[in-house]
PDB file of N, CA and C in Angstrom:
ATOM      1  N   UNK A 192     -39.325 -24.467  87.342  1.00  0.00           N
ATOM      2  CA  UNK A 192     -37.975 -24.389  87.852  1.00  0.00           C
ATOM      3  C   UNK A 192     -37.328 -25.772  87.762  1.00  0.00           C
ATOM      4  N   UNK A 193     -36.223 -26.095  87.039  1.00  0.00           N
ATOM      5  CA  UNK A 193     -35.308 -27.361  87.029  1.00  0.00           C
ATOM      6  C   UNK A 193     -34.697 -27.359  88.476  1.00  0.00           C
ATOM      7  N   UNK A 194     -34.604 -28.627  88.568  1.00  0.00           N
ATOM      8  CA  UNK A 194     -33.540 -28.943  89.368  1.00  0.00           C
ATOM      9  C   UNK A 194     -32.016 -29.069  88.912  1.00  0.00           C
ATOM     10  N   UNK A 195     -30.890 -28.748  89.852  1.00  0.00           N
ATOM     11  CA  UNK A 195     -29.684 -28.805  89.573  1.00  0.00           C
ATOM     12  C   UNK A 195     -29.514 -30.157  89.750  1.00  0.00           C
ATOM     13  N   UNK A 196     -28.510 -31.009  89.334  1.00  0.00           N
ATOM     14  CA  UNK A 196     -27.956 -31.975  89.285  1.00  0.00           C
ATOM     15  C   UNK A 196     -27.356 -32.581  90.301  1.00  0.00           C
ATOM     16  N   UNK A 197     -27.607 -33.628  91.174  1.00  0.00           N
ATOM     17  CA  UNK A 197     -27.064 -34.319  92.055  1.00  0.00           C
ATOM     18  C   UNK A 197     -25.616 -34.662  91.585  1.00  0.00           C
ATOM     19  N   UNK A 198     -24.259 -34.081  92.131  1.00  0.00           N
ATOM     20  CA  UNK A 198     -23.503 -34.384  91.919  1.00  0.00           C
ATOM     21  C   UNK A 198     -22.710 -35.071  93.039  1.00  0.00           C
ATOM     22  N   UNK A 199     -22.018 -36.852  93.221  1.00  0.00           N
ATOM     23  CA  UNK A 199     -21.781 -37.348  94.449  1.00  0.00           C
ATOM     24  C   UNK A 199     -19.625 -36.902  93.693  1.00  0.00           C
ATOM     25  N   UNK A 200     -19.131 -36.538  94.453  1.00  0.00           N
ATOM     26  CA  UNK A 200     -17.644 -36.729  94.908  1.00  0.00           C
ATOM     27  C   UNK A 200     -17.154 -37.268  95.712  1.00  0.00           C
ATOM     28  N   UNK A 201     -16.175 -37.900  94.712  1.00  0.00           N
ATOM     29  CA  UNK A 201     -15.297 -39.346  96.074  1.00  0.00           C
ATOM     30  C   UNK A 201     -13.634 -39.153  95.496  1.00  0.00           C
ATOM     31  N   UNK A 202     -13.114 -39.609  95.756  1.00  0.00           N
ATOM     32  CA  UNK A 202     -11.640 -40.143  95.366  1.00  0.00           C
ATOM     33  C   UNK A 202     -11.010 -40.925  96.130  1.00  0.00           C
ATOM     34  N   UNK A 203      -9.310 -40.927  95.289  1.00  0.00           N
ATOM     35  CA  UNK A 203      -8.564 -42.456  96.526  1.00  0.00           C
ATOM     36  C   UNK A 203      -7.820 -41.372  96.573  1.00  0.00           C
ATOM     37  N   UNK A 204      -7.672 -40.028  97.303  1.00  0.00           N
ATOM     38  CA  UNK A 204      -6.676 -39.208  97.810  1.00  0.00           C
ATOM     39  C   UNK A 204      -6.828 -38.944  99.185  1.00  0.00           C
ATOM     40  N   UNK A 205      -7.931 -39.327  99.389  1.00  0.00           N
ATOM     41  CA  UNK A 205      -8.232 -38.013 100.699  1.00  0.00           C
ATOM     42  C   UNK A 205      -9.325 -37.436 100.871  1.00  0.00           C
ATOM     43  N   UNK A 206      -9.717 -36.838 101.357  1.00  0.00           N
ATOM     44  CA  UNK A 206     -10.718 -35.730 101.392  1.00  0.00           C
ATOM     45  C   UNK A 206     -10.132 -34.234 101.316  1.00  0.00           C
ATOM     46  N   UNK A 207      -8.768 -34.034 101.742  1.00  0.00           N
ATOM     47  CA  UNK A 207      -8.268 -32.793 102.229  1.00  0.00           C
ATOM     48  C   UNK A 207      -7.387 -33.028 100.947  1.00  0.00           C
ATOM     49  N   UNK A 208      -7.058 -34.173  99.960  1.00  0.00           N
ATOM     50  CA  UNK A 208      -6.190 -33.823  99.198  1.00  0.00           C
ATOM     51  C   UNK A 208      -6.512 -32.538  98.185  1.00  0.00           C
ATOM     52  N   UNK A 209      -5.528 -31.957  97.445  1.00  0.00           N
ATOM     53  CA  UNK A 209      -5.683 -30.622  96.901  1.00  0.00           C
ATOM     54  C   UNK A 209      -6.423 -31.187  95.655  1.00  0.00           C
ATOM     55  N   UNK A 210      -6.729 -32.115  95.278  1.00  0.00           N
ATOM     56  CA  UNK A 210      -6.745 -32.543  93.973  1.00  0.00           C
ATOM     57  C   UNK A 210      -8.517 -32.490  93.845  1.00  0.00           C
ATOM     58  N   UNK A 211      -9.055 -33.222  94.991  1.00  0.00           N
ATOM     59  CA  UNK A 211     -10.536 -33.053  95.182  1.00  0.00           C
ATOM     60  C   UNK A 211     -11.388 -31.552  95.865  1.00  0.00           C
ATOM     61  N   UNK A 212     -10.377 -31.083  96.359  1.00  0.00           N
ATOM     62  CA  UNK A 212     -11.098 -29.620  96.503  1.00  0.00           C
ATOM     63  C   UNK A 212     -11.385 -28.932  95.626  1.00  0.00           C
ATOM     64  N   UNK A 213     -10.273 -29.114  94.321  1.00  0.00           N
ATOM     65  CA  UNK A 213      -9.943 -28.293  93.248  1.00  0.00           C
ATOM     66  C   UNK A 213     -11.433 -29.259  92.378  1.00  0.00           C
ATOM     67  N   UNK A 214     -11.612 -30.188  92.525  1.00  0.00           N
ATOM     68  CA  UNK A 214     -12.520 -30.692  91.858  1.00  0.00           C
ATOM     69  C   UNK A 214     -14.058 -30.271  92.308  1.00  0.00           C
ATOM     70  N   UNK A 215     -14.348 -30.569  93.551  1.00  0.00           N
ATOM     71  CA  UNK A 215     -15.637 -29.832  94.679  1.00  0.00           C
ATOM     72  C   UNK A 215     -15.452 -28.510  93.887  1.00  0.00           C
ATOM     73  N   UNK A 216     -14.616 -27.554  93.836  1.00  0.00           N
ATOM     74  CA  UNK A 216     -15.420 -26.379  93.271  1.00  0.00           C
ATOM     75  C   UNK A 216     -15.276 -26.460  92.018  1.00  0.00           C
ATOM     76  N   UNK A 217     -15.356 -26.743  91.093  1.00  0.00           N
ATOM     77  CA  UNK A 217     -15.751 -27.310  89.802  1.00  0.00           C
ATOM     78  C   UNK A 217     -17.290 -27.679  89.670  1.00  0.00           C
ATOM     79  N   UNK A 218     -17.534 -28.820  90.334  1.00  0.00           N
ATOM     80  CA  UNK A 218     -18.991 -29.325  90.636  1.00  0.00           C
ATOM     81  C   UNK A 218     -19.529 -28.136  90.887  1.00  0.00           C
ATOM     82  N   UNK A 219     -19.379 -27.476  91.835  1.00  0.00           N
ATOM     83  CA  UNK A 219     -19.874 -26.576  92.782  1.00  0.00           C
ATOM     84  C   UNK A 219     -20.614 -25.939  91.379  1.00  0.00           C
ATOM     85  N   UNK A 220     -20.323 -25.472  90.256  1.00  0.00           N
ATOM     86  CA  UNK A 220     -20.553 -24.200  89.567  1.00  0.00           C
ATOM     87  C   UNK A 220     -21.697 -25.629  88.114  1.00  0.00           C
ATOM     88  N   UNK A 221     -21.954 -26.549  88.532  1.00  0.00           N
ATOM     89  CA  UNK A 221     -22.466 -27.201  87.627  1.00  0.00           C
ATOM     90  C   UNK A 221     -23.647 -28.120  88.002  1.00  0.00           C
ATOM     91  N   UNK A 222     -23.559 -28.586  89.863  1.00  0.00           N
ATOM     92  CA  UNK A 222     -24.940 -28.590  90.750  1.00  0.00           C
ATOM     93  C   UNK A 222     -24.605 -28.746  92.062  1.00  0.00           C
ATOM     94  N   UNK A 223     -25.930 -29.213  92.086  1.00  0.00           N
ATOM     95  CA  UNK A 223     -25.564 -29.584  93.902  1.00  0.00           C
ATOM     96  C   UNK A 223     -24.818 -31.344  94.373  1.00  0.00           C
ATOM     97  N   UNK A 224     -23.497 -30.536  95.057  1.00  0.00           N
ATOM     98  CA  UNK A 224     -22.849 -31.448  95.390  1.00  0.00           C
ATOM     99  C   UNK A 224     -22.633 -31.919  96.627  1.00  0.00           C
ATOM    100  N   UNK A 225     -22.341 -33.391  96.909  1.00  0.00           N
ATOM    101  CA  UNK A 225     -22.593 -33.955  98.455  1.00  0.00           C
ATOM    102  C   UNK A 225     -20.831 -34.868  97.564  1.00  0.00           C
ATOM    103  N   UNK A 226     -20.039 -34.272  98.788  1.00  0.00           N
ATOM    104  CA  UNK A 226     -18.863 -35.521  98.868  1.00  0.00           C
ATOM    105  C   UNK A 226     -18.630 -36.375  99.795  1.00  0.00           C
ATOM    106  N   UNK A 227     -18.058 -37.575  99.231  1.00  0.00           N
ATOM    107  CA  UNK A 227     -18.065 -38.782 100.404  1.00  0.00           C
ATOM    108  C   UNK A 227     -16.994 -39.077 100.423  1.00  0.00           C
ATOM    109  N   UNK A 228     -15.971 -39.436 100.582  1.00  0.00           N
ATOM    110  CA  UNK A 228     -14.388 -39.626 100.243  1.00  0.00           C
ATOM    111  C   UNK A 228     -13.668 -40.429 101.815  1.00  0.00           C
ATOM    112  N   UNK A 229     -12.873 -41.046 101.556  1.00  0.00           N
ATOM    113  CA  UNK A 229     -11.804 -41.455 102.487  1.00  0.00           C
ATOM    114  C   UNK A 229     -11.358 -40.803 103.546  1.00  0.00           C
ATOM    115  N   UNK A 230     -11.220 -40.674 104.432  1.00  0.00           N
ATOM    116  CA  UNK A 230     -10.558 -39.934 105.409  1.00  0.00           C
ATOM    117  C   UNK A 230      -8.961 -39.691 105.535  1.00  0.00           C
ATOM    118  N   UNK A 231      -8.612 -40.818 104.854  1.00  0.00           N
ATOM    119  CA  UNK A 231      -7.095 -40.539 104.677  1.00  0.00           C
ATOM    120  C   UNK A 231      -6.695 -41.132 103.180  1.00  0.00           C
ATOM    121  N   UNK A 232      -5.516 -41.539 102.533  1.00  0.00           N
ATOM    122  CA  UNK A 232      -4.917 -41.674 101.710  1.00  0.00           C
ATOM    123  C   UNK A 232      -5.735 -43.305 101.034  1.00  0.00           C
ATOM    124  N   UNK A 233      -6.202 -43.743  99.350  1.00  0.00           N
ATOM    125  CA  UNK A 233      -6.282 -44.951 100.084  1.00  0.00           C
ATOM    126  C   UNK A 233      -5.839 -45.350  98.028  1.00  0.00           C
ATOM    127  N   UNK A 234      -5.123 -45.037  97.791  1.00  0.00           N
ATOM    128  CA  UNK A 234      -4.723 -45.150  96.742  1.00  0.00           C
ATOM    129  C   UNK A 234      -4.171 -46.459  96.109  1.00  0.00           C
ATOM    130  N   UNK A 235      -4.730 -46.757  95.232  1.00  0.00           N
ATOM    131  CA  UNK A 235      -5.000 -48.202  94.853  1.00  0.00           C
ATOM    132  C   UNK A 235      -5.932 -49.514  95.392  1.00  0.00           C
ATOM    133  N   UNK A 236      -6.833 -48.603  95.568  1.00  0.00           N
ATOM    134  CA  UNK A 236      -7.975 -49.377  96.645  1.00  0.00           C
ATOM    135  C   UNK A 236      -9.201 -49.278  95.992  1.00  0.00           C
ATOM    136  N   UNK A 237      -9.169 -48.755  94.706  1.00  0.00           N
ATOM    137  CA  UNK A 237     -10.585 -48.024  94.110  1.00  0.00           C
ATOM    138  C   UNK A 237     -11.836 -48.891  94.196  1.00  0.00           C
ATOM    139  N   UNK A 238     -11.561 -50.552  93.944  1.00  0.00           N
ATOM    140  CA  UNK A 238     -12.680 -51.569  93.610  1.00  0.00           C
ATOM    141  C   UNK A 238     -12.893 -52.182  95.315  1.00  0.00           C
ATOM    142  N   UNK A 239     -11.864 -51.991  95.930  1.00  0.00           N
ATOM    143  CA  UNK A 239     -11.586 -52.675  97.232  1.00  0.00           C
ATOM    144  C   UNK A 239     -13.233 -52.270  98.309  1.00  0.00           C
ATOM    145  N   UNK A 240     -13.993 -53.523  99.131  1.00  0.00           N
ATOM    146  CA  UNK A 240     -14.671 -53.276  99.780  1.00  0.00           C
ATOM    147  C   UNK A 240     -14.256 -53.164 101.257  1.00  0.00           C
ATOM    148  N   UNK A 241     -14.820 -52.932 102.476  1.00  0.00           N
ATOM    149  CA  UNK A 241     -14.573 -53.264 103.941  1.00  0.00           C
ATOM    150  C   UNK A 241     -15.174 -54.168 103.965  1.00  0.00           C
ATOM    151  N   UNK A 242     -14.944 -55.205 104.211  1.00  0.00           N
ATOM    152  CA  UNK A 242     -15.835 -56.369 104.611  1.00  0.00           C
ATOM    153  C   UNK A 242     -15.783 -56.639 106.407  1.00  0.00           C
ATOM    154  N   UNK A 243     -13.832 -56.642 107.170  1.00  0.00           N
ATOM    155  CA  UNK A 243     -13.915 -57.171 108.621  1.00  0.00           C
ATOM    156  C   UNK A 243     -13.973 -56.206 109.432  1.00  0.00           C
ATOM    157  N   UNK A 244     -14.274 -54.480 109.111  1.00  0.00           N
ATOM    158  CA  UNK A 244     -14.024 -53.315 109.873  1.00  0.00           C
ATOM    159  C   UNK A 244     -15.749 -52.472 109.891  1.00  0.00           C
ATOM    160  N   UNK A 245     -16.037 -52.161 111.450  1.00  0.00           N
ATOM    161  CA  UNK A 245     -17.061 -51.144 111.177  1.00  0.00           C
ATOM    162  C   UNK A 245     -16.404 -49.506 110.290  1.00  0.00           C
ATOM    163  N   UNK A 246     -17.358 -49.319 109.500  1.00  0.00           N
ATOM    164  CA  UNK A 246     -17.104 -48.252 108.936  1.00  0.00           C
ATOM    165  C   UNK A 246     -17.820 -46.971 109.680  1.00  0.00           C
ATOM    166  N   UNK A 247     -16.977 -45.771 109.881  1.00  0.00           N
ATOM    167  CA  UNK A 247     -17.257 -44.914 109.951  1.00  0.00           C
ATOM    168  C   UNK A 247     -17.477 -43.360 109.276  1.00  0.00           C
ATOM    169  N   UNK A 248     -18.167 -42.337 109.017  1.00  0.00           N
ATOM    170  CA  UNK A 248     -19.028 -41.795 108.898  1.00  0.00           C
ATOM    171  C   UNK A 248     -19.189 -40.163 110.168  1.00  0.00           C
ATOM    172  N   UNK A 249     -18.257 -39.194 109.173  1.00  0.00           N
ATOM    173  CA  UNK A 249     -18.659 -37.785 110.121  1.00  0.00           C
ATOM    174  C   UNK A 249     -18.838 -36.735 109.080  1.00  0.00           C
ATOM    175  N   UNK A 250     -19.521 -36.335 109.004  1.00  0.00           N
ATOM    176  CA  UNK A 250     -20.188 -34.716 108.463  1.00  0.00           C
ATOM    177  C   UNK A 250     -19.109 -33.837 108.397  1.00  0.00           C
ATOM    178  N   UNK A 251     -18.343 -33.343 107.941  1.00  0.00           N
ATOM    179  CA  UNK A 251     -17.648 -32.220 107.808  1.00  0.00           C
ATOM    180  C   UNK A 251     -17.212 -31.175 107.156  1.00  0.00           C
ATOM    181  N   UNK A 252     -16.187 -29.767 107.655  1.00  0.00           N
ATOM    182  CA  UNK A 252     -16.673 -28.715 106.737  1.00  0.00           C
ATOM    183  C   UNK A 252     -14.915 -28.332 106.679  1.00  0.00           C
ATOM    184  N   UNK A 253     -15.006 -28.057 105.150  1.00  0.00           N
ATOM    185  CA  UNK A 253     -13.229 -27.838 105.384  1.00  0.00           C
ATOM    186  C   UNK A 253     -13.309 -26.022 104.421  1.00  0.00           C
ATOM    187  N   UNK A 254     -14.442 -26.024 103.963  1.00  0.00           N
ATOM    188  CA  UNK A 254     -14.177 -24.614 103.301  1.00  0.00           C
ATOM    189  C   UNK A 254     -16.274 -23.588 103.529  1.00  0.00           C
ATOM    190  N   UNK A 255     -16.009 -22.798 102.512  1.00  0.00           N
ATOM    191  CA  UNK A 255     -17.286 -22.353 102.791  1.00  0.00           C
ATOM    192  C   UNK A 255     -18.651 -22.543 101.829  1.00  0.00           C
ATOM    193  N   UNK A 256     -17.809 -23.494 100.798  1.00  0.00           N
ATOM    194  CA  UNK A 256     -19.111 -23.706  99.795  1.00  0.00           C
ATOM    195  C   UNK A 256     -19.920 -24.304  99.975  1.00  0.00           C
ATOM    196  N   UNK A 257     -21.329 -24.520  99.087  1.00  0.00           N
ATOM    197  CA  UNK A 257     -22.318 -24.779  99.163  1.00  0.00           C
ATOM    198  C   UNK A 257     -22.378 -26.453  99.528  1.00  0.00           C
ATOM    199  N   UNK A 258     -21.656 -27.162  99.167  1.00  0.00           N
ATOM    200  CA  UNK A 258     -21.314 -28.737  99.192  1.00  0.00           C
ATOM    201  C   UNK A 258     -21.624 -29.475 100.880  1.00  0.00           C
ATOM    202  N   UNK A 259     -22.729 -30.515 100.491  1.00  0.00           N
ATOM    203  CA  UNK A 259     -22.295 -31.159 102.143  1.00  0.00           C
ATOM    204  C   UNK A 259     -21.213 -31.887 101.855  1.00  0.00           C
ATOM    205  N   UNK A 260     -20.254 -32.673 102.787  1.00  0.00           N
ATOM    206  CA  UNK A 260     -18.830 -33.296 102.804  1.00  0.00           C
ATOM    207  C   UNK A 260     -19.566 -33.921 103.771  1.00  0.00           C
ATOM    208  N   UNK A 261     -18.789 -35.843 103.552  1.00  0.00           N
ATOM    209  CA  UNK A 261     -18.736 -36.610 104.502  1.00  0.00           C
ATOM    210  C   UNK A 261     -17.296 -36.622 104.444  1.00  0.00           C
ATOM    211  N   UNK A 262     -16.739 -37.554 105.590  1.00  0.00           N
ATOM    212  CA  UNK A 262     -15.265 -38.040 105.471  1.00  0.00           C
ATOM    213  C   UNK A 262     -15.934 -39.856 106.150  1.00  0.00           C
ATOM    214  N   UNK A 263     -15.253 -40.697 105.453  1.00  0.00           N
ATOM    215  CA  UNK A 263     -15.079 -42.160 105.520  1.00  0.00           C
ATOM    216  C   UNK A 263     -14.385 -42.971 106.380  1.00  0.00           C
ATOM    217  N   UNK A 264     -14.309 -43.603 107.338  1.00  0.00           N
ATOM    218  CA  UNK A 264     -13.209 -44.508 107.448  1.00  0.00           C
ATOM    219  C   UNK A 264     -12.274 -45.710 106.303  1.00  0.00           C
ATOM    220  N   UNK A 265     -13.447 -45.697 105.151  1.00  0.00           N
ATOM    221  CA  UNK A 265     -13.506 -47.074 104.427  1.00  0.00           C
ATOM    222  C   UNK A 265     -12.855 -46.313 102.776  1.00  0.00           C
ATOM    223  N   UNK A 266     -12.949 -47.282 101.975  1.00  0.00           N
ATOM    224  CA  UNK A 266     -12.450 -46.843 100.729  1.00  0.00           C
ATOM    225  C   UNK A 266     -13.269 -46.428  99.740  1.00  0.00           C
ATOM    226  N   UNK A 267     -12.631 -45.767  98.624  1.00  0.00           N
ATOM    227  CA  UNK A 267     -13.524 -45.420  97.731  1.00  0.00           C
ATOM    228  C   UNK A 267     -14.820 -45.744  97.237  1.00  0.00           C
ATOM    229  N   UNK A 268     -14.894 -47.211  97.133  1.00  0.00           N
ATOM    230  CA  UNK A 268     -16.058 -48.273  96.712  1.00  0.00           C
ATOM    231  C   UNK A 268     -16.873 -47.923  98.079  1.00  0.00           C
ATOM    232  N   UNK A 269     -16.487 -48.077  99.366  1.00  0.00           N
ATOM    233  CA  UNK A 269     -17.709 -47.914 100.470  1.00  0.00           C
ATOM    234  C   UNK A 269     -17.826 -46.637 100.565  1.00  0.00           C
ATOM    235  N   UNK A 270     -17.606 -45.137 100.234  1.00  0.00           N
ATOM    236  CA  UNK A 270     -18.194 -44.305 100.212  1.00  0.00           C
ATOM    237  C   UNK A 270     -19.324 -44.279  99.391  1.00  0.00           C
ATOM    238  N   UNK A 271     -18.695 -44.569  98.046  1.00  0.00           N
ATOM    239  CA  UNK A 271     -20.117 -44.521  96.953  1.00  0.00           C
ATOM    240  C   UNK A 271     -21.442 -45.195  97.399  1.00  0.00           C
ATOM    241  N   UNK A 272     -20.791 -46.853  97.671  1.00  0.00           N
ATOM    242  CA  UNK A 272     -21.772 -47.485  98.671  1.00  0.00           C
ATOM    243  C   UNK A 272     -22.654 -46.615  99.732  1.00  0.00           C
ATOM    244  N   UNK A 273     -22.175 -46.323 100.670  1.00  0.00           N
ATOM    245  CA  UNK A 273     -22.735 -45.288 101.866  1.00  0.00           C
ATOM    246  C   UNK A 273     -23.454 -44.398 100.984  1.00  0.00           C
ATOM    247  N   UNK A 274     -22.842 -43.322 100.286  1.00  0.00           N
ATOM    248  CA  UNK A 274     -23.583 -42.479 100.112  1.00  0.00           C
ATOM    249  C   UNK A 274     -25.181 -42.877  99.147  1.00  0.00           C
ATOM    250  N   UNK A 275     -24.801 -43.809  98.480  1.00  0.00           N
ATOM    251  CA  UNK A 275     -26.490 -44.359  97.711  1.00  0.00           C
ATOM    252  C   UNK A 275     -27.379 -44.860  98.575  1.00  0.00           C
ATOM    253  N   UNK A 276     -26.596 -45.712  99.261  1.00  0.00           N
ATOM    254  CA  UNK A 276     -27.218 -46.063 100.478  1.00  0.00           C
ATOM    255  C   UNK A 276     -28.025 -45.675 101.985  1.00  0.00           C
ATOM    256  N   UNK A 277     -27.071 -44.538 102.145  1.00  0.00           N
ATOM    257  CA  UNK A 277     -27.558 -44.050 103.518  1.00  0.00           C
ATOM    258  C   UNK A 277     -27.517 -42.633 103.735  1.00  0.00           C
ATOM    259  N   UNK A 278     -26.620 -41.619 103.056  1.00  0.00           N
ATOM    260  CA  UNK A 278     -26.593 -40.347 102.905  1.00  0.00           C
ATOM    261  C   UNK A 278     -27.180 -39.593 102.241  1.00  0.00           C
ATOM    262  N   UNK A 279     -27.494 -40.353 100.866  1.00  0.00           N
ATOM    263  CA  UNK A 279     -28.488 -39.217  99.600  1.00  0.00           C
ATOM    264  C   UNK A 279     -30.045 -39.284  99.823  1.00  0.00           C
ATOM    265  N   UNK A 280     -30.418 -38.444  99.323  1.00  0.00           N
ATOM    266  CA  UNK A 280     -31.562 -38.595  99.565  1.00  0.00           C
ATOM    267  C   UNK A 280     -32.649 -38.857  98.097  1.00  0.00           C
ATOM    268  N   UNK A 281     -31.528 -38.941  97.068  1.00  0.00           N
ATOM    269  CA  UNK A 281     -32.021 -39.554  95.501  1.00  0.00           C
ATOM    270  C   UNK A 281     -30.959 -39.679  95.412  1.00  0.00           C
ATOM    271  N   UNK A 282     -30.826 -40.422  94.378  1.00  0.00           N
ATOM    272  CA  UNK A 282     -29.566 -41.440  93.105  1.00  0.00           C
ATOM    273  C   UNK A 282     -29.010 -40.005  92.632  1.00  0.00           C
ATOM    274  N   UNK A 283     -27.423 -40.185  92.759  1.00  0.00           N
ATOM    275  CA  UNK A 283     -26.898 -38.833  92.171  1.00  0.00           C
ATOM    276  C   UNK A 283     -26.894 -39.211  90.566  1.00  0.00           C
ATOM    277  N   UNK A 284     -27.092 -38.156  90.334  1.00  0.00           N
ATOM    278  CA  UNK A 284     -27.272 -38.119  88.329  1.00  0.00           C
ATOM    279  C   UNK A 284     -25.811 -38.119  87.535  1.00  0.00           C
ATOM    280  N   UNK A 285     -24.313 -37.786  88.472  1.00  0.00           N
ATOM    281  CA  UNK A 285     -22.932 -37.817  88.465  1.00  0.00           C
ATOM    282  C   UNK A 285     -22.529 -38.414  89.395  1.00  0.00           C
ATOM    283  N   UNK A 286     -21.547 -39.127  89.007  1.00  0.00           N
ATOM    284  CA  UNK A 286     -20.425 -39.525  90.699  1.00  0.00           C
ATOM    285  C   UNK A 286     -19.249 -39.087  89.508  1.00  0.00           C
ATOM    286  N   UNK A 287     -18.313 -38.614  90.036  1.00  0.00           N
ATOM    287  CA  UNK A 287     -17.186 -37.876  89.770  1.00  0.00           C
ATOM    288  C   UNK A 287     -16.112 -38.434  90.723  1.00  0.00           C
ATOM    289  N   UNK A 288     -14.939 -38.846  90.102  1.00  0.00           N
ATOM    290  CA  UNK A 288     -13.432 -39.176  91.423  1.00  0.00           C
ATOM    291  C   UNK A 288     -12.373 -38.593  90.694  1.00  0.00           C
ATOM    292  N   UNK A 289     -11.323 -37.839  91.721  1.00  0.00           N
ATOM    293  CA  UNK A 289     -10.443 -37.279  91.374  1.00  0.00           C
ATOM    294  C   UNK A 289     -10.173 -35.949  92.110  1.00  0.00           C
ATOM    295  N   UNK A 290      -9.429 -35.681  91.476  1.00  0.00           N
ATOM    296  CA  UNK A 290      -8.712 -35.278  90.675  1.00  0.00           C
ATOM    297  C   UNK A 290      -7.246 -36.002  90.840  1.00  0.00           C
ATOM    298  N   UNK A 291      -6.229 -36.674  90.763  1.00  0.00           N
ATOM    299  CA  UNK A 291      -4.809 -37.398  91.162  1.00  0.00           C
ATOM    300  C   UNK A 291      -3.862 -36.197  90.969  1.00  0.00           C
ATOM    301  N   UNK A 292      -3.002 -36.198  91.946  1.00  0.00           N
ATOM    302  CA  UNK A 292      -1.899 -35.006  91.902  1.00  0.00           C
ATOM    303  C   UNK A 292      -0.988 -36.110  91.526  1.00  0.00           C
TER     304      UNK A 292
END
């Protein structure tokens, strides 16, 4: 039996933007996906780190697919960070960002 593909999702929209949901079920049909994303808007921030702010970190569920979802306090770059770091449990084999409306 193969394994499906670690797929990590992030973007600089959001988590709730329409652009990455539409993307989450995409993944969804190609492996197993864990998203980490921004909590709010953070557009033009893609390379940007947190360096003077604790970052935060909550589990959440906005639909019914198979996908775990984090939501971020921090930007694009510290999700990916976080999630290699402290959420996955192997190196995702994809990181995927997007979709931009």
């Amino acid at each position: 039996m193969t394994k499906k593909p670690l797929i990590l999702v992030t973007n600089d929209d959001g988590i709730n933007a329409p652009g990455i949901r539409t993307l989450i079920s995409v993944m969804n049909t190609i492996g197993d996906v864990v998203v980490v994303a921004p909590d709010s808007p953070q557009s033009g921030m893609g390379h940007a780190i947190t360096v003077d702010a604790t970052l935060y970190v909550n589990k959440v569920t906005f639909d019914d697919g198979p996908q775990k979802e984090y939501s971020c306090s921090g930007t694009p770059a510290d999700c990916v960070k976080l999630a290699n770091r402290e959420l996955l449990t192997r190196k995702p084999d994809l990181c995927v960002s997007g979709i931009n409306h």
